Structure formats: structure tokens, C-alpha cells
Coordinates of C-alpha atoms (C1' of nucleotides) in Angstrom, one line a residue:
Chain R
M1 CA 49.1 -38.9 1.3
A2 CA 52.2 -40.3 -0.2
G3 CA 50.6 -42.9 -2.3
A4 CA 48.7 -40.7 -4.6
D5 CA 50.0 -39.7 -8.1
V6 CA 52.5 -37.0 -8.6
P7 CA 50.3 -34.2 -9.7
T8 CA 48.1 -34.7 -6.8
R9 CA 50.8 -34.9 -4.3
L10 CA 52.2 -31.7 -5.8
L11 CA 48.9 -29.8 -5.4
Q12 CA 48.6 -30.9 -1.8
A13 CA 52.2 -30.1 -0.8
A14 CA 52.2 -26.8 -2.8
G15 CA 49.0 -25.7 -0.8
R16 CA 50.9 -26.1 2.5
V17 CA 54.0 -24.6 1.4
F18 CA 52.4 -21.6 -0.5
A19 CA 50.2 -21.0 2.5
D20 CA 53.1 -21.1 4.9
K21 CA 55.7 -19.0 3.0
G22 CA 53.8 -17.1 0.4
Y23 CA 54.2 -17.4 -3.3
Q24 CA 57.7 -15.8 -3.5
A25 CA 59.2 -17.5 -0.6
A26 CA 57.9 -21.0 -1.5
T27 CA 60.6 -22.6 -3.6
V28 CA 59.8 -25.2 -6.2
R29 CA 62.5 -27.3 -4.4
D30 CA 60.6 -27.0 -1.1
I31 CA 57.4 -28.2 -2.6
C32 CA 59.0 -31.0 -4.5
A33 CA 60.8 -32.2 -1.3
E34 CA 57.5 -32.0 0.6
A35 CA 55.7 -34.0 -1.9
G36 CA 58.6 -36.4 -2.4
V37 CA 59.0 -36.0 -6.2
N38 CA 61.6 -34.6 -8.4
V39 CA 62.1 -31.0 -8.9
A40 CA 61.4 -31.3 -12.6
S41 CA 57.9 -32.6 -12.0
V42 CA 56.3 -29.3 -11.3
N43 CA 57.5 -28.1 -14.9
Y44 CA 56.5 -31.4 -16.3
Y45 CA 52.9 -31.5 -15.1
F46 CA 52.1 -27.7 -14.6
G47 CA 54.3 -25.9 -17.0
D48 CA 55.7 -23.6 -14.4
K49 CA 55.5 -22.4 -10.8
S50 CA 52.8 -19.9 -11.3
A51 CA 50.6 -22.3 -13.0
L52 CA 50.9 -24.6 -10.1
Y53 CA 49.8 -21.7 -7.8
V54 CA 46.8 -21.0 -10.0
A55 CA 45.8 -24.6 -9.8
V56 CA 46.2 -24.8 -6.0
L57 CA 44.2 -21.6 -5.6
T58 CA 41.4 -22.9 -7.9
R59 CA 41.4 -26.1 -6.1
A60 CA 41.4 -24.5 -2.6
R61 CA 38.2 -22.4 -3.6
Q62 CA 36.3 -25.5 -5.0
V63 CA 37.1 -27.7 -2.1
R64 CA 36.2 -25.1 0.5
A65 CA 32.8 -24.5 -1.0
E66 CA 32.1 -28.2 -1.4
R67 CA 33.2 -29.2 2.0
Y68 CA 31.5 -26.5 4.0
P69 CA 28.3 -25.9 1.9
L70 CA 25.7 -23.5 2.8
P71 CA 22.5 -25.4 3.7
R72 CA 19.7 -25.3 1.3
W73 CA 17.2 -23.4 3.0
S74 CA 13.4 -24.3 2.8
P75 CA 11.4 -21.5 1.6
G76 CA 9.9 -20.7 5.1
T77 CA 13.2 -20.5 6.8
S78 CA 13.5 -17.1 8.9
A79 CA 16.0 -14.6 8.1
D80 CA 17.7 -14.6 11.5
E81 CA 17.9 -18.6 11.3
R82 CA 19.6 -18.1 7.9
L83 CA 22.0 -15.6 9.3
R84 CA 22.9 -18.0 12.1
D85 CA 23.8 -20.5 9.3
F86 CA 25.6 -18.2 7.3
I87 CA 27.8 -17.2 10.0
G88 CA 28.3 -20.7 11.2
V89 CA 29.4 -21.8 7.7
M90 CA 31.7 -18.8 7.3
L91 CA 33.4 -19.5 10.6
Q92 CA 33.7 -23.3 9.9
R93 CA 35.4 -22.2 6.6
M94 CA 37.6 -19.9 8.5
V95 CA 38.9 -21.6 11.5
A96 CA 37.7 -25.3 11.2
A97 CA 39.7 -26.0 8.0
P98 CA 42.0 -29.0 8.5
E99 CA 45.7 -28.5 9.3
S100 CA 44.6 -25.2 10.9
G101 CA 43.6 -24.2 7.3
W102 CA 46.3 -23.6 4.8
N103 CA 43.4 -23.2 2.6
T104 CA 42.2 -20.1 4.3
R105 CA 45.7 -18.7 4.7
L106 CA 46.2 -19.1 1.0
M107 CA 43.2 -17.0 0.1
L108 CA 43.9 -14.3 2.8
R109 CA 47.4 -14.0 1.3
E110 CA 45.9 -13.6 -2.1
V111 CA 43.5 -10.9 -0.9
L112 CA 46.2 -9.0 1.0
E113 CA 48.7 -9.1 -1.7
P114 CA 46.8 -9.8 -5.0
T115 CA 48.8 -11.7 -7.5
G116 CA 46.3 -10.8 -10.3
F117 CA 44.3 -13.9 -9.6
C118 CA 42.4 -11.9 -6.8
D119 CA 39.8 -10.4 -9.0
R120 CA 38.6 -13.8 -10.4
L121 CA 38.5 -14.9 -6.8
V122 CA 36.4 -12.3 -5.7
Q123 CA 34.0 -12.4 -8.6
Q124 CA 33.4 -16.1 -8.4
Y125 CA 33.6 -16.8 -4.8
F126 CA 33.3 -13.7 -2.5
R127 CA 30.6 -11.7 -4.4
P128 CA 28.0 -14.6 -4.6
L129 CA 28.5 -15.1 -0.8
F130 CA 28.2 -11.4 -0.1
E131 CA 25.1 -11.3 -2.3
I132 CA 23.5 -14.0 0.0
L133 CA 24.5 -12.2 3.1
V134 CA 23.1 -9.0 1.8
G135 CA 19.8 -10.7 1.0
I136 CA 19.5 -12.0 4.5
L137 CA 20.3 -8.5 6.1
R138 CA 17.7 -6.7 3.9
E139 CA 15.1 -8.8 5.5
L140 CA 16.3 -8.1 8.9
L141 CA 16.8 -4.3 8.4
P142 CA 13.8 -1.9 8.2
E143 CA 12.5 -1.6 4.7
G144 CA 14.0 1.4 2.9
T145 CA 17.4 1.0 4.6
P146 CA 19.9 2.6 2.3
G147 CA 22.1 0.2 0.5
H148 CA 25.3 1.3 1.9
V149 CA 24.0 0.6 5.5
V150 CA 23.2 -2.9 4.3
H151 CA 26.6 -3.2 3.0
Q152 CA 28.5 -1.9 6.1
V153 CA 26.4 -4.3 8.2
G154 CA 27.5 -7.2 5.9
F155 CA 31.0 -6.1 6.1
S156 CA 30.7 -6.0 9.9
V157 CA 29.7 -9.6 9.9
I158 CA 32.3 -10.8 7.7
G159 CA 35.0 -8.8 9.4
Q160 CA 34.1 -10.4 12.7
C161 CA 34.3 -13.8 11.2
L162 CA 37.5 -12.9 9.6
Y163 CA 39.3 -11.8 12.4
Y164 CA 39.6 -15.0 14.2
R165 CA 41.6 -16.3 11.3
V166 CA 43.5 -13.2 10.4
A167 CA 44.6 -12.4 13.9
Q168 CA 45.2 -16.1 15.0
P169 CA 48.7 -15.5 16.0
V170 CA 47.9 -12.2 17.8
L171 CA 45.0 -13.9 19.6
A172 CA 47.2 -16.7 20.8
L173 CA 49.3 -14.0 22.5
L174 CA 46.4 -12.0 23.9
V175 CA 44.1 -14.8 25.3
P176 CA 45.5 -17.6 27.7
T177 CA 45.5 -20.9 26.2
E178 CA 42.8 -22.5 28.6
E179 CA 40.4 -19.6 27.8
R180 CA 40.9 -20.2 24.1
A181 CA 40.4 -23.9 24.2
A182 CA 37.2 -23.4 26.3
W183 CA 35.6 -20.5 24.7
F184 CA 37.0 -19.8 21.3
Q185 CA 35.7 -22.9 19.3
P186 CA 34.2 -22.1 15.9
Q187 CA 30.7 -22.9 17.0
Q188 CA 30.9 -20.7 20.1
L189 CA 32.4 -17.8 18.0
A190 CA 29.6 -18.2 15.5
D191 CA 27.1 -17.9 18.3
H192 CA 28.7 -14.9 19.6
I193 CA 28.8 -13.1 16.2
T194 CA 25.4 -13.9 15.4
R195 CA 24.2 -12.7 18.9
M196 CA 26.0 -9.4 18.3
T197 CA 24.7 -8.9 15.0
L198 CA 21.0 -9.6 15.7
A199 CA 21.2 -7.4 18.9
A200 CA 22.6 -4.6 16.9
L201 CA 20.0 -4.8 14.1
G202 CA 17.2 -4.9 17.0
A203 CA 16.2 -8.4 15.9
G204 CA 17.4 -10.1 19.1
P205 CA 18.2 -9.6 22.7
T206 CA 21.2 -7.3 23.6
L207 CA 24.0 -8.5 25.6
K208 CA 22.6 -6.6 28.5
E209 CA 19.2 -8.1 28.2
L210 CA 20.7 -11.5 28.0
D211 CA 22.5 -11.1 31.2
A212 CA 19.3 -9.8 33.0
S213 CA 17.3 -12.7 32.0
A214 CA 19.8 -15.2 33.3
P215 CA 22.3 -13.2 35.5
D216 CA 23.9 -16.2 37.0
A217 CA 24.4 -18.3 34.0
G218 CA 27.7 -20.3 34.1
C219 CA 28.3 -20.7 30.4
V220 CA 29.4 -24.2 29.3
P221 CA 33.0 -24.4 28.2
A222 CA 33.7 -26.5 25.0
D223 CA 35.0 -29.7 26.5
A224 CA 32.2 -29.9 29.3
G225 CA 30.4 -31.8 26.8
P226 CA 26.4 -32.2 27.1
A227 CA 26.6 -32.0 31.0
R228 CA 23.9 -29.2 30.7
D229 CA 22.6 -29.8 34.4
G230 CA 22.1 -26.2 35.7
A231 CA 20.8 -22.9 34.3
A232 CA 20.6 -22.7 30.4
C233 CA 23.7 -21.3 29.0
V234 CA 23.2 -17.8 28.0
F235 CA 26.4 -16.7 26.2
D236 CA 27.2 -20.1 24.6
A237 CA 24.0 -21.8 23.9
P238 CA 24.5 -23.8 20.8
L239 CA 22.9 -22.0 17.9
L240 CA 23.9 -24.1 15.0
Q241 CA 21.7 -27.3 14.5
R242 CA 23.1 -28.3 11.2
A243 CA 26.8 -27.7 11.6
E244 CA 28.8 -30.5 10.0
P245 CA 31.1 -32.2 12.3
L246 CA 34.6 -30.7 12.3
L247 CA 36.7 -32.8 10.0
S248 CA 40.1 -33.7 11.1
V249 CA 41.5 -34.8 7.7
D250 CA 45.1 -33.8 7.0
D251 CA 44.3 -32.3 3.5
V252 CA 41.7 -31.2 1.2
D253 CA 41.5 -34.6 -0.4
H254 CA 40.2 -37.7 1.3
Chain M
M1 CA 61.5 13.5 0.3
A2 CA 64.6 13.2 -1.8
G3 CA 66.8 15.6 0.3
A4 CA 67.0 13.7 3.5
D5 CA 70.1 11.6 4.6
V6 CA 70.7 8.2 3.2
P7 CA 69.4 6.1 6.1
T8 CA 65.9 8.1 6.4
R9 CA 65.5 7.7 2.5
L10 CA 66.2 4.1 2.9
L11 CA 63.7 3.6 5.8
Q12 CA 61.0 5.4 3.8
A13 CA 61.5 3.7 0.6
A14 CA 61.9 0.3 2.3
G15 CA 58.6 0.8 4.1
R16 CA 56.7 1.4 0.8
V17 CA 58.5 -1.5 -1.0
F18 CA 58.2 -4.0 1.8
A19 CA 54.6 -3.1 2.3
D20 CA 53.9 -3.5 -1.5
K21 CA 55.8 -6.7 -2.2
G22 CA 56.4 -8.5 1.2
Y23 CA 59.9 -9.2 2.7
Q24 CA 61.0 -11.9 0.2
A25 CA 59.7 -10.3 -3.0
A26 CA 61.3 -6.9 -2.2
T27 CA 64.7 -6.7 -3.5
V28 CA 67.5 -4.6 -2.1
R29 CA 67.9 -3.1 -5.5
D30 CA 64.3 -2.0 -5.8
I31 CA 64.4 -0.4 -2.4
C32 CA 67.8 1.4 -3.2
A33 CA 66.5 2.5 -6.6
E34 CA 63.4 3.9 -5.0
A35 CA 65.5 5.7 -2.5
G36 CA 68.0 6.9 -5.1
V37 CA 70.9 5.6 -3.3
N38 CA 73.7 3.1 -4.1
V39 CA 73.0 -0.7 -3.4
A40 CA 75.7 -0.9 -0.9
S41 CA 74.0 1.5 1.4
V42 CA 71.8 -0.8 3.1
N43 CA 74.6 -3.0 4.1
Y44 CA 76.5 -0.1 5.2
Y45 CA 74.1 1.5 7.3
F46 CA 71.8 -1.4 8.5
G47 CA 74.1 -4.4 8.3
D48 CA 71.9 -6.5 6.1
K49 CA 68.4 -6.8 4.7
S50 CA 66.6 -8.3 7.6
A51 CA 68.1 -5.5 9.9
L52 CA 66.6 -3.0 7.6
Y53 CA 63.1 -4.7 8.0
V54 CA 63.3 -4.7 11.7
A55 CA 64.1 -1.1 11.7
V56 CA 61.2 -0.2 9.2
L57 CA 58.8 -2.2 11.4
T58 CA 59.9 -0.6 14.6
R59 CA 59.7 2.9 13.1
A60 CA 56.2 2.1 11.6
R61 CA 54.7 1.2 15.0
Q62 CA 56.2 4.3 16.6
V63 CA 55.0 6.6 14.1
R64 CA 51.5 5.0 13.9
A65 CA 51.1 5.7 17.7
E66 CA 52.5 9.2 17.7
R67 CA 50.5 10.4 14.6
Y68 CA 47.1 9.1 15.8
P69 CA 47.2 9.0 19.4
L70 CA 44.2 8.2 21.7
P71 CA 42.9 11.2 23.4
R72 CA 43.8 11.6 27.1
W73 CA 40.3 11.3 28.7
S74 CA 39.2 13.4 31.5
P75 CA 38.3 11.3 34.4
G76 CA 34.5 11.9 33.8
T77 CA 34.4 10.7 30.3
S78 CA 31.8 8.2 29.7
A79 CA 32.4 4.7 28.5
D80 CA 30.5 5.0 25.4
E81 CA 32.2 8.2 24.5
R82 CA 35.5 6.4 24.9
L83 CA 34.4 3.7 22.9
R84 CA 33.6 6.1 20.0
D85 CA 37.1 7.7 20.5
F86 CA 38.9 4.3 20.5
I87 CA 37.1 3.0 17.4
G88 CA 37.8 6.4 15.7
V89 CA 41.3 6.3 16.3
M90 CA 41.6 2.6 15.2
L91 CA 40.0 3.4 11.9
Q92 CA 42.2 6.4 11.3
R93 CA 45.2 4.3 12.0
M94 CA 43.8 1.6 9.7
V95 CA 42.7 3.5 6.7
A96 CA 43.6 7.2 7.0
A97 CA 47.2 6.3 6.8
P98 CA 49.0 8.4 4.1
E99 CA 49.7 6.7 0.7
S100 CA 46.9 4.4 1.2
G101 CA 48.9 3.0 4.3
W102 CA 51.9 1.1 3.6
N103 CA 52.3 1.5 7.2
T104 CA 49.3 -0.7 8.1
R105 CA 49.9 -3.2 5.1
L106 CA 53.3 -3.9 6.7
M107 CA 51.9 -4.8 10.2
L108 CA 49.2 -6.9 8.6
R109 CA 51.7 -8.8 6.8
E110 CA 53.7 -9.3 9.8
V111 CA 50.6 -10.6 11.6
L112 CA 49.5 -12.8 8.8
E113 CA 52.9 -14.3 8.1
P114 CA 55.0 -13.8 11.5
T115 CA 58.7 -13.3 10.8
G116 CA 59.7 -13.7 14.3
F117 CA 59.2 -10.0 15.0
C118 CA 55.5 -10.5 15.5
D119 CA 55.8 -11.5 19.1
R120 CA 57.3 -8.2 20.1
L121 CA 54.9 -6.3 17.9
V122 CA 51.9 -7.9 19.9
Q123 CA 53.2 -7.4 23.3
Q124 CA 54.4 -3.8 22.8
Y125 CA 51.7 -2.5 20.6
F126 CA 48.5 -4.5 20.2
R127 CA 48.2 -5.8 23.9
P128 CA 48.2 -2.3 25.5
L129 CA 45.6 -1.2 22.9
F130 CA 43.4 -4.2 23.6
E131 CA 43.7 -3.7 27.3
I132 CA 42.3 -0.2 27.0
L133 CA 39.3 -1.4 24.9
V134 CA 38.6 -4.2 27.4
G135 CA 38.5 -1.7 30.1
I136 CA 36.0 0.3 28.2
L137 CA 33.8 -2.6 27.4
R138 CA 33.8 -3.8 31.0
E139 CA 32.1 -0.6 32.0
L140 CA 29.6 -1.1 29.2
L141 CA 28.7 -4.7 29.9
P142 CA 26.8 -5.7 32.9
E143 CA 28.9 -6.3 36.1
G144 CA 30.1 -9.9 36.3
T145 CA 30.2 -10.6 32.6
P146 CA 32.6 -13.4 32.0
G147 CA 36.1 -12.5 30.9
H148 CA 35.8 -14.4 27.6
V149 CA 32.7 -12.5 26.7
V150 CA 34.4 -9.2 27.2
H151 CA 37.3 -10.6 25.1
Q152 CA 35.0 -11.7 22.2
V153 CA 33.2 -8.4 22.0
G154 CA 36.7 -6.8 22.0
F155 CA 37.7 -8.9 19.1
S156 CA 34.3 -8.1 17.2
V157 CA 35.1 -4.3 17.7
I158 CA 38.8 -4.8 16.3
G159 CA 37.6 -7.3 13.7
Q160 CA 35.2 -4.8 12.1
C161 CA 37.9 -2.0 12.1
L162 CA 40.4 -4.3 10.5
Y163 CA 38.3 -5.6 7.9
Y164 CA 38.2 -2.3 6.0
R165 CA 42.0 -2.5 5.8
V166 CA 42.4 -6.2 5.0
A167 CA 39.7 -6.5 2.4
Q168 CA 40.3 -3.3 0.8
P169 CA 40.9 -5.0 -2.6
V170 CA 37.7 -7.1 -2.2
L171 CA 35.7 -4.1 -1.2
A172 CA 36.7 -2.3 -4.2
L173 CA 35.2 -4.9 -6.2
L174 CA 32.2 -5.4 -4.3
V175 CA 31.1 -1.8 -3.7
P176 CA 30.6 0.6 -6.6
T177 CA 33.3 3.6 -6.6
E178 CA 30.6 6.2 -6.0
E179 CA 29.2 4.5 -3.0
R180 CA 32.6 3.9 -1.4
A181 CA 33.5 7.6 -2.0
A182 CA 30.3 8.7 -0.4
W183 CA 29.9 6.4 2.5
F184 CA 33.0 4.5 3.3
Q185 CA 35.1 7.3 4.6
P186 CA 37.0 6.6 8.1
Q187 CA 34.7 8.7 10.2
Q188 CA 31.6 7.2 8.6
L189 CA 32.8 3.6 9.2
A190 CA 33.8 4.6 12.8
D191 CA 30.3 5.9 13.3
H192 CA 28.9 2.7 11.8
I193 CA 31.0 0.6 14.0
T194 CA 30.4 2.3 17.2
R195 CA 26.6 2.2 16.5
M196 CA 26.7 -1.4 15.8
T197 CA 28.7 -2.2 19.0
L198 CA 26.8 0.1 21.3
A199 CA 23.5 -1.3 20.1
A200 CA 24.6 -5.0 20.5
L201 CA 25.6 -4.3 23.9
G202 CA 22.3 -2.6 24.8
A203 CA 24.0 0.6 25.4
G204 CA 22.6 2.4 22.4
P205 CA 19.6 2.4 19.8
T206 CA 19.4 -0.6 17.6
L207 CA 19.6 0.2 13.9
K208 CA 15.7 -0.6 13.8
E209 CA 15.1 2.0 16.5
L210 CA 17.2 4.4 14.8
D211 CA 15.2 3.9 11.4
A212 CA 12.0 4.2 13.5
S213 CA 12.9 7.5 15.0
A214 CA 13.9 9.2 11.7
P215 CA 12.5 7.0 9.0
D216 CA 12.9 9.3 6.0
A217 CA 16.4 10.5 7.0
G218 CA 18.5 11.2 3.7
C219 CA 21.9 10.6 5.1
V220 CA 24.7 12.9 4.2
P221 CA 27.4 11.5 1.7
A222 CA 30.8 12.4 2.5
D223 CA 31.5 15.3 0.1
A224 CA 28.2 16.9 0.7
G225 CA 29.8 19.0 3.2
P226 CA 28.0 20.8 6.1
A227 CA 25.0 21.3 4.0
R228 CA 22.9 19.9 6.8
D229 CA 19.7 21.5 5.7
G230 CA 17.2 18.9 6.2
A231 CA 16.4 16.1 8.8
A232 CA 19.2 15.0 11.1
C233 CA 21.3 12.4 9.5
V234 CA 20.5 9.0 11.0
F235 CA 23.1 6.6 9.9
D236 CA 26.0 9.0 9.2
A237 CA 25.9 11.6 11.7
P238 CA 29.3 12.6 12.9
L239 CA 30.2 11.0 16.1
L240 CA 33.8 11.8 16.4
Q241 CA 34.3 15.2 17.7
R242 CA 38.0 15.1 18.3
A243 CA 39.0 13.4 15.2
E244 CA 42.3 14.9 13.8
P245 CA 42.2 16.0 10.2
L246 CA 43.2 13.4 7.8
L247 CA 46.8 14.2 6.8
S248 CA 47.8 13.8 3.3
V249 CA 51.5 13.7 3.6
D250 CA 53.3 11.3 1.5
D251 CA 55.1 9.5 4.2
V252 CA 55.4 9.0 8.0
D253 CA 58.2 11.8 8.2
H254 CA 57.1 15.4 7.5
Chain Q
dA1 C1' 97.6 22.0 1.5
dG2 C1' 97.6 17.8 4.0
dT3 C1' 95.5 14.2 6.7
dT4 C1' 92.1 11.6 8.5
dG5 C1' 87.7 9.5 8.9
dT6 C1' 83.3 8.9 6.5
dT7 C1' 80.4 8.1 2.8
dT8 C1' 79.5 6.8 -2.1
dC9 C1' 79.9 4.0 -6.1
dA10 C1' 80.5 0.6 -9.9
dA11 C1' 81.9 -3.8 -10.2
dA12 C1' 82.4 -8.4 -8.8
dC13 C1' 81.3 -12.4 -5.9
dA14 C1' 78.7 -16.4 -4.1
dT15 C1' 74.5 -18.4 -3.7
dG16 C1' 70.0 -20.1 -4.6
dC17 C1' 66.3 -19.8 -7.7
dG18 C1' 63.1 -21.7 -11.6
dT19 C1' 63.8 -24.1 -15.5
dT20 C1' 65.8 -27.2 -19.0
dT21 C1' 68.0 -31.2 -20.6
dG22 C1' 68.9 -35.8 -21.9
dA23 C1' 69.4 -40.1 -20.4
dA24 C1' 67.5 -43.8 -17.6
dA25 C1' 63.4 -46.3 -15.9
dC26 C1' 59.2 -48.0 -16.6
dA27 C1' 54.7 -49.7 -18.6
dC28 C1' 52.8 -52.4 -21.9
dA29 C1' 51.1 -53.6 -26.6
dG30 C1' 52.6 -56.3 -30.6
Chain K
dC1 C1' 61.8 -60.0 -26.5
dT2 C1' 61.2 -55.5 -29.1
dG3 C1' 59.5 -51.1 -29.9
dT4 C1' 57.0 -47.1 -28.2
dG5 C1' 55.2 -43.6 -25.4
dT6 C1' 55.4 -42.0 -20.7
dT7 C1' 57.3 -40.7 -16.4
dT8 C1' 61.3 -40.0 -13.4
dC9 C1' 65.8 -38.4 -12.3
dA10 C1' 70.5 -36.1 -11.4
dA11 C1' 72.9 -32.7 -13.3
dA12 C1' 73.5 -28.6 -15.3
dC13 C1' 72.0 -23.8 -17.3
dG14 C1' 70.8 -18.8 -16.8
dC15 C1' 69.8 -15.4 -14.1
dA16 C1' 68.4 -12.5 -10.2
dT17 C1' 69.5 -11.9 -5.5
dG18 C1' 72.0 -10.3 -1.1
dT19 C1' 76.5 -9.2 -0.1
dT20 C1' 81.3 -7.7 -0.3
dT21 C1' 85.0 -5.1 -2.1
dG22 C1' 88.4 -1.6 -3.0
dA23 C1' 88.8 2.6 -4.9
dA24 C1' 87.2 7.2 -5.5
dA25 C1' 84.8 11.3 -3.6
dC26 C1' 83.8 14.1 0.1
dA27 C1' 84.0 16.7 4.7
dA28 C1' 86.2 18.4 8.5
dC29 C1' 89.9 19.7 11.1
dT30 C1' 95.2 21.1 11.7

DNA sequence: AGTTGTTTCAAACATGCGTTTGAAACACAG
DNA sequence: CTGTGTTTCAAACGCATGTTTGAAACAACT
């Protein structure tokens, strides 16, 4: 991380610092200290602070999409399987990002407090994603479902995914540490959201039905590994087959 | 608004400015100009900028809870009715706040970027609310449902409510203005989320079943008023009976 | 009117910010 | 080694910020 060339080091350090403190509160001196370079470097290589910010944001979007890509579905893939995949990838991008995801925090910040770059971000990144989700939901909903209902269901899906990132500090104070470690891993959350959504649409069993079909299921906590000796896990059965491993690199660059 | 005494004017102006720009970017001079008072006033009355911020945040929490209170349920009130109420109040607090809710933006900002005051906010405000929701959900879910599942469902509910506030700028770019005006009013969103949740739990009809029971329902857009001449509205029937009217005051104070 | 305590105000202060600068250090071809 | 273009660096420059100050304006009571 310290051996790369100066512009790269700046981009990486700036990502962390901007995400931590926000655009205004992050100082050029902070960033340069973190990167281990001189203060003048940011102006030398990027022109000014705001240009560095735009560069960081652009890079964050690219890296996100490349590192956690949507699978390329074969034509016959069913809609609910694609929904599972979609939610899984969303959640990975949200919470599985390295270093607890300055990447995501940065984009959230931009959404909450648009700095003018937000529009482009939405048009280039969020909108295509949302279109894909809407396409999936249209297949799952009855034909002729009004557009606004499809949209609302879409936002319900994204809203659930987003929450586990937005409210991470809150969640940490509401749910005991052991429970979080055992039941709030990305894959488990993805399963939960998928189940909720499919059930709401009528395309899958409701939580009540799930419970009735396996009333005594002792769900498998995250660190229990593959010791699936007893009854099939009801609430936490792995639904994501093609989930990439959760990388633990320290930054967006290798 | 301009006639009140100086500390009050400062609190109101500071609320707007802090919510708009964040703690760092908001300048004392901005706030004082907005309030129409001298720059020295904030130090005279509050000590320093950070004390003013804490005062604003405290006040925002109080006013929120007072202005949009949860109904006091009579003992016989069913769980799903209480869920409807809960979601309705949440959404009102989220999106119905006056002046497009600097109130909510302020708390979101604090959650996303904790300034040290976040912990108290969670313990005093979020946790009691979450406990109520969990209590309701426990009645709706089968007996013996594991705690973490109840929690996850709770976060799904809150996540959906939150999204329409967090992602407001994004939503504005993804959904055409007319559709937003007609179908994305607080009450309609509350109905949608309640329906989704009850359906997922198995305590209400799924969207598919709703469609089957009234396939040609032409939902009533927001501004169509009580002209409920034709078939009953399937997706947008008003579910919230005791919803307070949406106040349009300019600030938290009368 | 005079006194006392409170509130307002314009101006100044100290600090930290983003940015600039000019020289030193470096890389490397001729 | 010399010359040339690039990169680094410590120091400084403006400027905007949070805060302080001391006097003026005001209010309330004797």
C-alpha cells in the first residue's frame, strides 16, 4: 500500500478519509499525511481538492461494479433465482466491502448530501441497476401490475439492503455482538430479504408457512460451518450459490 | 418566525443549516445570517458551535416524537393494526416533516457520521421504538420464532421506511415527477410497506392474491380525492385511519 | 434621572484551511 | 559530467472560519 506511485496512494488515502469525515471535514493535509506524501501533491496531480474527490468517487463506482458483478444469467434462469442473485450482490456490495466499506459510505454520503456529482452517479450507476431489478419483479408480479407498484416493491428491496449499511452504527447498539456475528452476515441477510420479498409477492412461502414446515429448525449460525447434521435450516439456508468469496483486501486495489 | 427571541431563532436557523450542509460545512456566520442575529450570539447563548449543534439535535428528537406520536392502543388492538399504525407514524416522521424535513436529515446525518452524540440518540430514541416494533412482530410471527429473525424482520420494516427518506434525491431521478406526486405520498407508502410486511409474514394477502381478487382495480392516485366511484382500490386503499393531517408549518415551532 | 444587569453589535483575533511557490532532489539521455 | 524535464518538499500566502472583545444599546427597577 505504501509502495505504489503517488497518485494511486492519494486515491486510496482520499477514499478512506473522505468516507470517514465527509468532503468538507476531510483536509488535504490529512489525506496527504495518510498517503505519506507532500501536501502539494494533490494539487500537482489532480489540480485541486474537488477534482481529487471526483476521481475518488468515479473510481469507487467502477471498482464496486467490477469487484462484485452481477452474474450473467443464462436465458432460462428463473425470475426468483435472479432476484436471489440480485439481492445477494447488492448486499455484498453494501456490507462485504473491504475495510468495512469506505467505498459504500462514500456513495451514501454523496446521496444524502449531493455535491453535484450525485446526478451522474444515479444515471450511470443506480438507474441501470434499478432497471434490472424492475425487470425481475415484473416477471414475479401478476401481468398488468401498475408501474408504480413495481417501483415501490423495487424500493422495498433496495431499502432493506441499504439499511444494513446505513444503520450499521445503530444496529451495533441494538443487537448484541454475538447475535450480529452469528446471524447478520451478508449471505444470511440476503437470504432473509429474498425470503421476505418472495413471500410478499406470493412467489414463495411466508415466514409462517416456513415455520410450520419445520417448526423445530435450529438455524445454523454463521461460524458453525458445514456441520449440517440435524434438520434443514429454515431461516438461514444458503440461497446464494454463486456468491464470490468475501475478499478481505485492505483497499480497492490489489 | 422572525419575531421570536434570539436563542429560539438560532435553534431554528441552525436546524435548517446543519441539516443542509452538515456540521462542518455549516458556518456560524451562515446560521446567524439566516436567523438575523449577530455572529456573537451563538457563543453568547450556547457557548460554542458544537453546543448549539447538540441543542438542535436534542430538540429535533423531542419535537419529532411529540408532533407525530404513536397512538395509545387500547388493549384489544390487533397486532396487524398496530403494525399499520407503527409504519404510518414512522413514515410520517420520515417524509411528512415540514420543509421537506431538515429534522430527519439531521438525524440521518448523525447516524451516518456519528459525532459522538449518536449513542445517546439510539439509546433514548431508536431503541424504545424498535422494542415496540419487535413486540408487535412477535405476535405476528409463530411462537418460538428465533430472536434474530424477529430482529431481521424489524430491520426490514424500518429499512423500507427509511429508504424513502435516505434515497429521496435518487428517487427523484428514478421516478417521473407525476408518478411520485400521484403514488408516493406518505400514506400510500405506508400502505405499501404494511401490505408487503403482512404478506411476507403470512398475516395478510400477498400482492398476487390481491391482484387476483380485484384484477382490474384502477388505483386512486393521491390527488384524485374521495372520488371512489368504481372498484375498490387494491394497492392504495387507505389503511391508516388515525393518521394526523400533514402539517405544513415551516418549522418545528408553531 | 440614575443605576445595574442584560443583550446586541462591529470589529478584531487566532487558527487552520486550500493553494502556490521556488528551490532542491531526482531520473536519465546525450 | 552536463543538461533537461519531472517530481518532491518546506515554507509561505490568502482567505474564511470559530471565537473574543469592549463598547454601545436596552430594560427594569429605585
